[in-house]
Amino acid sequence: MHIADFVSGSFAGACGVAVGYPLDTVKVRIQTQKQFTGIWQCFVATFSKEGTSVMSPGDIVKVRLQCQTESKQGGTNMPKPKYRGPVHCLLSIIKEEGFMGLYRGALPLMLRDGPSYATYFLTYATICEWLTDGSKKRPDWSGVMFAGGVAGIVGWTIGTPMDVIKARLQVDGARETRRYKGFFHCITETARVEGAGVFFKSLGINCLRAFPVNMVVFVTYEVLTGFLRDGPDSVDPPRMGFE
């Protein structure tokens, strides 16, 4: 692996997470909690009650903390958050559910990321090729942003149903009695109770989040790769040094 690709990809991914994390929290809560009636209502309620200050390592820890809606500033009679932070959440999961509890939702996570990433990179490469008439040149910065944004939307369109199942399995049992017996039971029970449309319940916010996030990811990646490979003179608008 080329060091420039590694550094650029790592930094671009971190920037994408930073841009998309607030909407990712809203997405998970809409997928798993019925008290939120829409994107804006969920965003306002979350921000006014908790801020957007929750960050976490690991997917299940992230989801558990995102679904923790109790306010840390609540009064003496108000319920307190179960998890005090990412480390406490991690240790609590291991203590209560065993080490394998950290892998709840691993199967739908793989089934989400495999097809969605394949479609994601294929879409990006295809649009870039289309914008440059099949040449080996990279498109200009606006083309990179457009291709990255569309690729993100297409990838999440493919991955949203498994994302819903993943989130529900990861949250299941955190507070109340466990509802789902496993992966297939979660799918059938969710469809039976809420209808097939629930699997695309968060598609709108996934697409809303995907476009700016993946614009940032690909622009950052392309700029840093050009900079690390060819030096600072290579990053020169309007083509930003892409060959």
PDB file of C-alpha atoms in Angstrom:
ATOM      1  CA  MET A   1       0.000   0.000   0.000  1.00  0.00           C
ATOM      2  CA  HIS A   2       1.415   3.381  -0.994  1.00  0.00           C
ATOM      3  CA  ILE A   3       2.077   5.585   2.028  1.00  0.00           C
ATOM      4  CA  ALA A   4       0.375   8.537   0.326  1.00  0.00           C
ATOM      5  CA  ASP A   5      -2.816   6.501  -0.202  1.00  0.00           C
ATOM      6  CA  PHE A   6      -2.719   5.291   3.401  1.00  0.00           C
ATOM      7  CA  VAL A   7      -2.258   8.738   4.945  1.00  0.00           C
ATOM      8  CA  SER A   8      -4.725  10.429   2.594  1.00  0.00           C
ATOM      9  CA  GLY A   9      -7.371   7.755   3.063  1.00  0.00           C
ATOM     10  CA  SER A  10      -7.028   7.808   6.855  1.00  0.00           C
ATOM     11  CA  PHE A  11      -7.308  11.579   7.081  1.00  0.00           C
ATOM     12  CA  ALA A  12     -10.145  11.734   4.557  1.00  0.00           C
ATOM     13  CA  GLY A  13     -12.088   9.101   6.497  1.00  0.00           C
ATOM     14  CA  ALA A  14     -11.623  11.013   9.756  1.00  0.00           C
ATOM     15  CA  CYS A  15     -12.876  14.211   8.115  1.00  0.00           C
ATOM     16  CA  GLY A  16     -15.894  12.355   6.771  1.00  0.00           C
ATOM     17  CA  VAL A  17     -16.767  11.030  10.227  1.00  0.00           C
ATOM     18  CA  ALA A  18     -16.450  14.500  11.745  1.00  0.00           C
ATOM     19  CA  VAL A  19     -18.782  15.979   9.122  1.00  0.00           C
ATOM     20  CA  GLY A  20     -21.368  13.193   9.276  1.00  0.00           C
ATOM     21  CA  TYR A  21     -21.422  12.223  12.949  1.00  0.00           C
ATOM     22  CA  PRO A  22     -24.291  14.478  14.134  1.00  0.00           C
ATOM     23  CA  LEU A  23     -26.608  13.188  11.403  1.00  0.00           C
ATOM     24  CA  ASP A  24     -25.388   9.641  12.047  1.00  0.00           C
ATOM     25  CA  THR A  25     -26.646   9.974  15.633  1.00  0.00           C
ATOM     26  CA  VAL A  26     -30.036  11.188  14.395  1.00  0.00           C
ATOM     27  CA  LYS A  27     -30.138   8.316  11.877  1.00  0.00           C
ATOM     28  CA  VAL A  28     -29.549   5.647  14.531  1.00  0.00           C
ATOM     29  CA  ARG A  29     -32.163   7.110  16.862  1.00  0.00           C
ATOM     30  CA  ILE A  30     -34.798   7.254  14.122  1.00  0.00           C
ATOM     31  CA  GLN A  31     -34.015   3.641  13.226  1.00  0.00           C
ATOM     32  CA  THR A  32     -34.373   2.326  16.774  1.00  0.00           C
ATOM     33  CA  GLN A  33     -36.637   4.630  18.823  1.00  0.00           C
ATOM     34  CA  LYS A  34     -40.268   5.405  18.136  1.00  0.00           C
ATOM     35  CA  GLN A  35     -40.440   8.638  20.163  1.00  0.00           C
ATOM     36  CA  PHE A  36     -38.697  10.473  17.329  1.00  0.00           C
ATOM     37  CA  THR A  37     -41.177  11.410  14.612  1.00  0.00           C
ATOM     38  CA  GLY A  38     -38.819  12.937  12.055  1.00  0.00           C
ATOM     39  CA  ILE A  39     -35.313  14.148  11.275  1.00  0.00           C
ATOM     40  CA  TRP A  40     -35.748  17.727  12.477  1.00  0.00           C
ATOM     41  CA  GLN A  41     -37.657  16.795  15.647  1.00  0.00           C
ATOM     42  CA  CYS A  42     -34.993  14.226  16.524  1.00  0.00           C
ATOM     43  CA  PHE A  43     -32.151  16.672  15.847  1.00  0.00           C
ATOM     44  CA  VAL A  44     -33.691  19.464  17.930  1.00  0.00           C
ATOM     45  CA  ALA A  45     -34.551  17.147  20.827  1.00  0.00           C
ATOM     46  CA  THR A  46     -31.079  15.620  20.859  1.00  0.00           C
ATOM     47  CA  PHE A  47     -29.215  18.911  20.638  1.00  0.00           C
ATOM     48  CA  SER A  48     -31.327  20.714  23.240  1.00  0.00           C
ATOM     49  CA  LYS A  49     -31.074  17.851  25.705  1.00  0.00           C
ATOM     50  CA  GLU A  50     -27.584  16.477  25.225  1.00  0.00           C
ATOM     51  CA  GLY A  51     -25.530  18.622  22.764  1.00  0.00           C
ATOM     52  CA  THR A  52     -23.692  16.556  19.975  1.00  0.00           C
ATOM     53  CA  SER A  53     -20.782  15.779  22.191  1.00  0.00           C
ATOM     54  CA  VAL A  54     -21.060  11.979  22.189  1.00  0.00           C
ATOM     55  CA  MET A  55     -18.137  10.227  20.442  1.00  0.00           C
ATOM     56  CA  SER A  56     -17.290   6.552  20.682  1.00  0.00           C
ATOM     57  CA  PRO A  57     -14.876   3.906  19.416  1.00  0.00           C
ATOM     58  CA  GLY A  58     -16.301   0.763  17.906  1.00  0.00           C
ATOM     59  CA  ASP A  59     -19.628   0.404  16.158  1.00  0.00           C
ATOM     60  CA  ILE A  60     -21.723  -1.131  18.937  1.00  0.00           C
ATOM     61  CA  VAL A  61     -20.393   1.354  21.500  1.00  0.00           C
ATOM     62  CA  LYS A  62     -21.197   4.178  19.102  1.00  0.00           C
ATOM     63  CA  VAL A  63     -24.755   2.959  18.589  1.00  0.00           C
ATOM     64  CA  ARG A  64     -25.377   2.366  22.306  1.00  0.00           C
ATOM     65  CA  LEU A  65     -24.204   5.855  23.181  1.00  0.00           C
ATOM     66  CA  GLN A  66     -26.186   7.395  20.324  1.00  0.00           C
ATOM     67  CA  CYS A  67     -29.368   5.732  21.585  1.00  0.00           C
ATOM     68  CA  GLN A  68     -28.825   6.908  25.148  1.00  0.00           C
ATOM     69  CA  THR A  69     -31.275   9.792  25.354  1.00  0.00           C
ATOM     70  CA  GLU A  70     -31.243  10.518  29.094  1.00  0.00           C
ATOM     71  CA  SER A  71     -29.814  13.926  29.909  1.00  0.00           C
ATOM     72  CA  LYS A  72     -26.706  14.181  32.076  1.00  0.00           C
ATOM     73  CA  GLN A  73     -28.095  17.469  33.391  1.00  0.00           C
ATOM     74  CA  GLY A  74     -31.381  15.905  34.556  1.00  0.00           C
ATOM     75  CA  GLY A  75     -32.745  16.494  38.049  1.00  0.00           C
ATOM     76  CA  THR A  76     -32.634  14.060  40.949  1.00  0.00           C
ATOM     77  CA  ASN A  77     -35.880  12.414  39.855  1.00  0.00           C
ATOM     78  CA  MET A  78     -34.809  12.060  36.238  1.00  0.00           C
ATOM     79  CA  PRO A  79     -33.318   8.801  34.938  1.00  0.00           C
ATOM     80  CA  LYS A  80     -29.565   8.903  34.543  1.00  0.00           C
ATOM     81  CA  PRO A  81     -27.670   7.682  31.473  1.00  0.00           C
ATOM     82  CA  LYS A  82     -26.637   4.036  31.766  1.00  0.00           C
ATOM     83  CA  TYR A  83     -23.231   4.594  30.201  1.00  0.00           C
ATOM     84  CA  ARG A  84     -20.871   7.299  31.444  1.00  0.00           C
ATOM     85  CA  GLY A  85     -18.738   7.237  28.317  1.00  0.00           C
ATOM     86  CA  PRO A  86     -17.225   4.980  25.632  1.00  0.00           C
ATOM     87  CA  VAL A  87     -14.894   3.054  27.946  1.00  0.00           C
ATOM     88  CA  HIS A  88     -17.620   2.492  30.546  1.00  0.00           C
ATOM     89  CA  CYS A  89     -19.993   1.404  27.768  1.00  0.00           C
ATOM     90  CA  LEU A  90     -17.416  -1.037  26.396  1.00  0.00           C
ATOM     91  CA  LEU A  91     -16.732  -2.567  29.803  1.00  0.00           C
ATOM     92  CA  SER A  92     -20.447  -2.732  30.657  1.00  0.00           C
ATOM     93  CA  ILE A  93     -21.221  -4.650  27.462  1.00  0.00           C
ATOM     94  CA  ILE A  94     -18.460  -7.163  28.209  1.00  0.00           C
ATOM     95  CA  LYS A  95     -19.621  -7.543  31.830  1.00  0.00           C
ATOM     96  CA  GLU A  96     -23.333  -7.924  31.052  1.00  0.00           C
ATOM     97  CA  GLU A  97     -23.279  -9.702  27.681  1.00  0.00           C
ATOM     98  CA  GLY A  98     -19.850 -11.271  27.474  1.00  0.00           C
ATOM     99  CA  PHE A  99     -17.081 -10.518  25.012  1.00  0.00           C
ATOM    100  CA  MET A 100     -19.230 -11.724  22.116  1.00  0.00           C
ATOM    101  CA  GLY A 101     -21.711  -8.989  22.983  1.00  0.00           C
ATOM    102  CA  LEU A 102     -19.313  -6.603  21.264  1.00  0.00           C
ATOM    103  CA  TYR A 103     -20.025  -8.432  18.012  1.00  0.00           C
ATOM    104  CA  ARG A 104     -23.796  -8.068  18.078  1.00  0.00           C
ATOM    105  CA  GLY A 105     -24.823  -6.829  14.649  1.00  0.00           C
ATOM    106  CA  ALA A 106     -21.616  -8.039  12.980  1.00  0.00           C
ATOM    107  CA  LEU A 107     -23.452 -10.072  10.325  1.00  0.00           C
ATOM    108  CA  PRO A 108     -25.722  -7.258   9.089  1.00  0.00           C
ATOM    109  CA  LEU A 109     -22.717  -4.933   9.283  1.00  0.00           C
ATOM    110  CA  MET A 110     -20.835  -7.170   6.838  1.00  0.00           C
ATOM    111  CA  LEU A 111     -23.915  -7.572   4.640  1.00  0.00           C
ATOM    112  CA  ARG A 112     -24.318  -3.793   4.651  1.00  0.00           C
ATOM    113  CA  ASP A 113     -20.725  -2.841   3.909  1.00  0.00           C
ATOM    114  CA  GLY A 114     -19.890  -5.475   1.284  1.00  0.00           C
ATOM    115  CA  PRO A 115     -22.482  -4.552  -1.374  1.00  0.00           C
ATOM    116  CA  SER A 116     -22.632  -0.862  -0.426  1.00  0.00           C
ATOM    117  CA  TYR A 117     -18.865  -0.294  -0.678  1.00  0.00           C
ATOM    118  CA  ALA A 118     -18.673  -2.227  -3.934  1.00  0.00           C
ATOM    119  CA  THR A 119     -21.404  -0.010  -5.371  1.00  0.00           C
ATOM    120  CA  TYR A 120     -19.880   3.073  -3.751  1.00  0.00           C
ATOM    121  CA  PHE A 121     -16.461   2.831  -5.415  1.00  0.00           C
ATOM    122  CA  LEU A 122     -17.917   1.606  -8.713  1.00  0.00           C
ATOM    123  CA  THR A 123     -20.217   4.623  -8.835  1.00  0.00           C
ATOM    124  CA  TYR A 124     -17.401   7.055  -8.025  1.00  0.00           C
ATOM    125  CA  ALA A 125     -15.070   5.591 -10.670  1.00  0.00           C
ATOM    126  CA  THR A 126     -17.850   5.477 -13.290  1.00  0.00           C
ATOM    127  CA  ILE A 127     -18.888   9.103 -12.767  1.00  0.00           C
ATOM    128  CA  CYS A 128     -15.266  10.291 -12.821  1.00  0.00           C
ATOM    129  CA  GLU A 129     -14.733   8.422 -16.090  1.00  0.00           C
ATOM    130  CA  TRP A 130     -17.929   9.870 -17.515  1.00  0.00           C
ATOM    131  CA  LEU A 131     -16.938  13.428 -16.542  1.00  0.00           C
ATOM    132  CA  THR A 132     -13.553  13.087 -18.257  1.00  0.00           C
ATOM    133  CA  ASP A 133     -14.841  11.312 -21.397  1.00  0.00           C
ATOM    134  CA  GLY A 134     -13.048   8.116 -20.539  1.00  0.00           C
ATOM    135  CA  SER A 135      -9.585   9.683 -20.242  1.00  0.00           C
ATOM    136  CA  LYS A 136      -7.165   8.915 -17.421  1.00  0.00           C
ATOM    137  CA  LYS A 137      -7.296  12.481 -16.119  1.00  0.00           C
ATOM    138  CA  ARG A 138      -9.012  13.200 -12.834  1.00  0.00           C
ATOM    139  CA  PRO A 139     -12.010  15.539 -12.935  1.00  0.00           C
ATOM    140  CA  ASP A 140     -11.736  19.001 -11.423  1.00  0.00           C
ATOM    141  CA  TRP A 141     -12.717  19.645  -7.806  1.00  0.00           C
ATOM    142  CA  SER A 142     -16.411  20.138  -8.550  1.00  0.00           C
ATOM    143  CA  GLY A 143     -16.478  16.821 -10.427  1.00  0.00           C
ATOM    144  CA  VAL A 144     -14.790  15.030  -7.550  1.00  0.00           C
ATOM    145  CA  MET A 145     -17.324  16.457  -5.091  1.00  0.00           C
ATOM    146  CA  PHE A 146     -20.252  15.524  -7.315  1.00  0.00           C
ATOM    147  CA  ALA A 147     -18.969  11.983  -7.936  1.00  0.00           C
ATOM    148  CA  GLY A 148     -18.241  11.454  -4.240  1.00  0.00           C
ATOM    149  CA  GLY A 149     -21.642  12.735  -3.153  1.00  0.00           C
ATOM    150  CA  VAL A 150     -23.569  10.613  -5.639  1.00  0.00           C
ATOM    151  CA  ALA A 151     -21.462   7.558  -4.777  1.00  0.00           C
ATOM    152  CA  GLY A 152     -22.344   8.017  -1.121  1.00  0.00           C
ATOM    153  CA  ILE A 153     -26.067   8.218  -1.865  1.00  0.00           C
ATOM    154  CA  VAL A 154     -26.002   5.108  -4.067  1.00  0.00           C
ATOM    155  CA  GLY A 155     -23.976   3.155  -1.494  1.00  0.00           C
ATOM    156  CA  TRP A 156     -26.379   4.021   1.320  1.00  0.00           C
ATOM    157  CA  THR A 157     -29.400   3.182  -0.817  1.00  0.00           C
ATOM    158  CA  ILE A 158     -28.013  -0.347  -1.077  1.00  0.00           C
ATOM    159  CA  GLY A 159     -26.901  -0.535   2.560  1.00  0.00           C
ATOM    160  CA  THR A 160     -29.791   1.049   4.492  1.00  0.00           C
ATOM    161  CA  PRO A 161     -31.927  -2.102   5.107  1.00  0.00           C
ATOM    162  CA  MET A 162     -29.012  -3.951   6.747  1.00  0.00           C
ATOM    163  CA  ASP A 163     -28.079  -0.763   8.603  1.00  0.00           C
ATOM    164  CA  VAL A 164     -31.521  -0.755  10.231  1.00  0.00           C
ATOM    165  CA  ILE A 165     -31.184  -4.405  11.299  1.00  0.00           C
ATOM    166  CA  LYS A 166     -27.648  -3.821  12.585  1.00  0.00           C
ATOM    167  CA  ALA A 167     -28.712  -0.895  14.756  1.00  0.00           C
ATOM    168  CA  ARG A 168     -31.678  -2.768  16.207  1.00  0.00           C
ATOM    169  CA  LEU A 169     -29.619  -5.816  17.105  1.00  0.00           C
ATOM    170  CA  GLN A 170     -26.945  -3.654  18.727  1.00  0.00           C
ATOM    171  CA  VAL A 171     -29.425  -1.722  20.849  1.00  0.00           C
ATOM    172  CA  ASP A 172     -31.560  -4.754  21.730  1.00  0.00           C
ATOM    173  CA  GLY A 173     -31.284  -5.683  25.388  1.00  0.00           C
ATOM    174  CA  ALA A 174     -29.395  -2.575  26.467  1.00  0.00           C
ATOM    175  CA  ARG A 175     -32.267  -1.444  28.710  1.00  0.00           C
ATOM    176  CA  GLU A 176     -35.188  -3.827  28.457  1.00  0.00           C
ATOM    177  CA  THR A 177     -35.624  -7.547  27.904  1.00  0.00           C
ATOM    178  CA  ARG A 178     -34.064  -8.725  24.674  1.00  0.00           C
ATOM    179  CA  ARG A 179     -36.623  -8.629  21.874  1.00  0.00           C
ATOM    180  CA  TYR A 180     -34.827 -10.391  19.015  1.00  0.00           C
ATOM    181  CA  LYS A 181     -33.520 -13.962  19.044  1.00  0.00           C
ATOM    182  CA  GLY A 182     -31.074 -13.316  16.236  1.00  0.00           C
ATOM    183  CA  PHE A 183     -30.484 -11.893  12.772  1.00  0.00           C
ATOM    184  CA  PHE A 184     -33.328 -13.587  10.887  1.00  0.00           C
ATOM    185  CA  HIS A 185     -35.794 -13.157  13.750  1.00  0.00           C
ATOM    186  CA  CYS A 186     -35.012  -9.440  13.810  1.00  0.00           C
ATOM    187  CA  ILE A 187     -35.775  -9.163  10.088  1.00  0.00           C
ATOM    188  CA  THR A 188     -39.053 -11.072  10.239  1.00  0.00           C
ATOM    189  CA  GLU A 189     -40.253  -9.462  13.481  1.00  0.00           C
ATOM    190  CA  THR A 190     -39.425  -5.971  12.258  1.00  0.00           C
ATOM    191  CA  ALA A 191     -41.256  -6.554   8.962  1.00  0.00           C
ATOM    192  CA  ARG A 192     -44.234  -8.165  10.720  1.00  0.00           C
ATOM    193  CA  VAL A 193     -44.714  -5.373  13.259  1.00  0.00           C
ATOM    194  CA  GLU A 194     -43.776  -2.294  11.243  1.00  0.00           C
ATOM    195  CA  GLY A 195     -44.018  -3.340   7.602  1.00  0.00           C
ATOM    196  CA  ALA A 196     -41.351  -3.617   4.915  1.00  0.00           C
ATOM    197  CA  GLY A 197     -41.099   0.151   4.608  1.00  0.00           C
ATOM    198  CA  VAL A 198     -39.274   0.355   7.924  1.00  0.00           C
ATOM    199  CA  PHE A 199     -36.128  -0.997   6.268  1.00  0.00           C
ATOM    200  CA  PHE A 200     -35.876   2.274   4.355  1.00  0.00           C
ATOM    201  CA  LYS A 201     -37.087   4.468   7.212  1.00  0.00           C
ATOM    202  CA  SER A 202     -33.731   6.223   7.516  1.00  0.00           C
ATOM    203  CA  LEU A 203     -32.879   6.357   3.799  1.00  0.00           C
ATOM    204  CA  GLY A 204     -33.636  10.068   3.582  1.00  0.00           C
ATOM    205  CA  ILE A 205     -31.240  11.051   6.348  1.00  0.00           C
ATOM    206  CA  ASN A 206     -28.655   8.561   5.100  1.00  0.00           C
ATOM    207  CA  CYS A 207     -28.688  10.301   1.719  1.00  0.00           C
ATOM    208  CA  LEU A 208     -28.730  13.736   3.346  1.00  0.00           C
ATOM    209  CA  ARG A 209     -25.638  12.780   5.338  1.00  0.00           C
ATOM    210  CA  ALA A 210     -23.919  10.848   2.552  1.00  0.00           C
ATOM    211  CA  PHE A 211     -23.617  13.654   0.025  1.00  0.00           C
ATOM    212  CA  PRO A 212     -21.605  16.191   2.095  1.00  0.00           C
ATOM    213  CA  VAL A 213     -19.652  13.478   3.919  1.00  0.00           C
ATOM    214  CA  ASN A 214     -18.426  11.808   0.758  1.00  0.00           C
ATOM    215  CA  MET A 215     -17.745  15.105  -0.968  1.00  0.00           C
ATOM    216  CA  VAL A 216     -15.358  15.852   1.903  1.00  0.00           C
ATOM    217  CA  VAL A 217     -13.887  12.328   1.859  1.00  0.00           C
ATOM    218  CA  PHE A 218     -12.990  12.244  -1.832  1.00  0.00           C
ATOM    219  CA  VAL A 219     -11.832  15.853  -2.133  1.00  0.00           C
ATOM    220  CA  THR A 220      -9.602  15.425   0.936  1.00  0.00           C
ATOM    221  CA  TYR A 221      -8.268  12.137  -0.398  1.00  0.00           C
ATOM    222  CA  GLU A 222      -7.510  13.473  -3.868  1.00  0.00           C
ATOM    223  CA  VAL A 223      -5.896  16.692  -2.601  1.00  0.00           C
ATOM    224  CA  LEU A 224      -3.715  14.965  -0.008  1.00  0.00           C
ATOM    225  CA  THR A 225      -2.701  12.202  -2.404  1.00  0.00           C
ATOM    226  CA  GLY A 226      -1.599  14.770  -4.974  1.00  0.00           C
ATOM    227  CA  PHE A 227       0.230  16.754  -2.315  1.00  0.00           C
ATOM    228  CA  LEU A 228       2.085  13.766  -0.854  1.00  0.00           C
ATOM    229  CA  ARG A 229       3.008  12.293  -4.212  1.00  0.00           C
ATOM    230  CA  ASP A 230       3.946  15.404  -6.177  1.00  0.00           C
ATOM    231  CA  GLY A 231       4.529  18.127  -3.568  1.00  0.00           C
ATOM    232  CA  PRO A 232       2.669  21.339  -2.689  1.00  0.00           C
ATOM    233  CA  ASP A 233       2.923  22.739  -6.236  1.00  0.00           C
ATOM    234  CA  SER A 234       0.666  19.916  -7.446  1.00  0.00           C
ATOM    235  CA  VAL A 235      -2.370  21.277  -5.603  1.00  0.00           C
ATOM    236  CA  ASP A 236      -3.254  24.093  -7.956  1.00  0.00           C
ATOM    237  CA  PRO A 237      -6.859  25.156  -8.688  1.00  0.00           C
ATOM    238  CA  PRO A 238      -8.957  24.729 -10.679  1.00  0.00           C
ATOM    239  CA  ARG A 239      -7.783  21.158 -11.338  1.00  0.00           C
ATOM    240  CA  MET A 240      -6.044  20.817  -7.949  1.00  0.00           C
ATOM    241  CA  GLY A 241      -3.074  19.069  -9.557  1.00  0.00           C
ATOM    242  CA  PHE A 242      -4.980  15.931 -10.673  1.00  0.00           C
ATOM    243  CA  GLU A 243      -3.308  14.333 -13.650  1.00  0.00           C
TER     244      GLU A 243
END
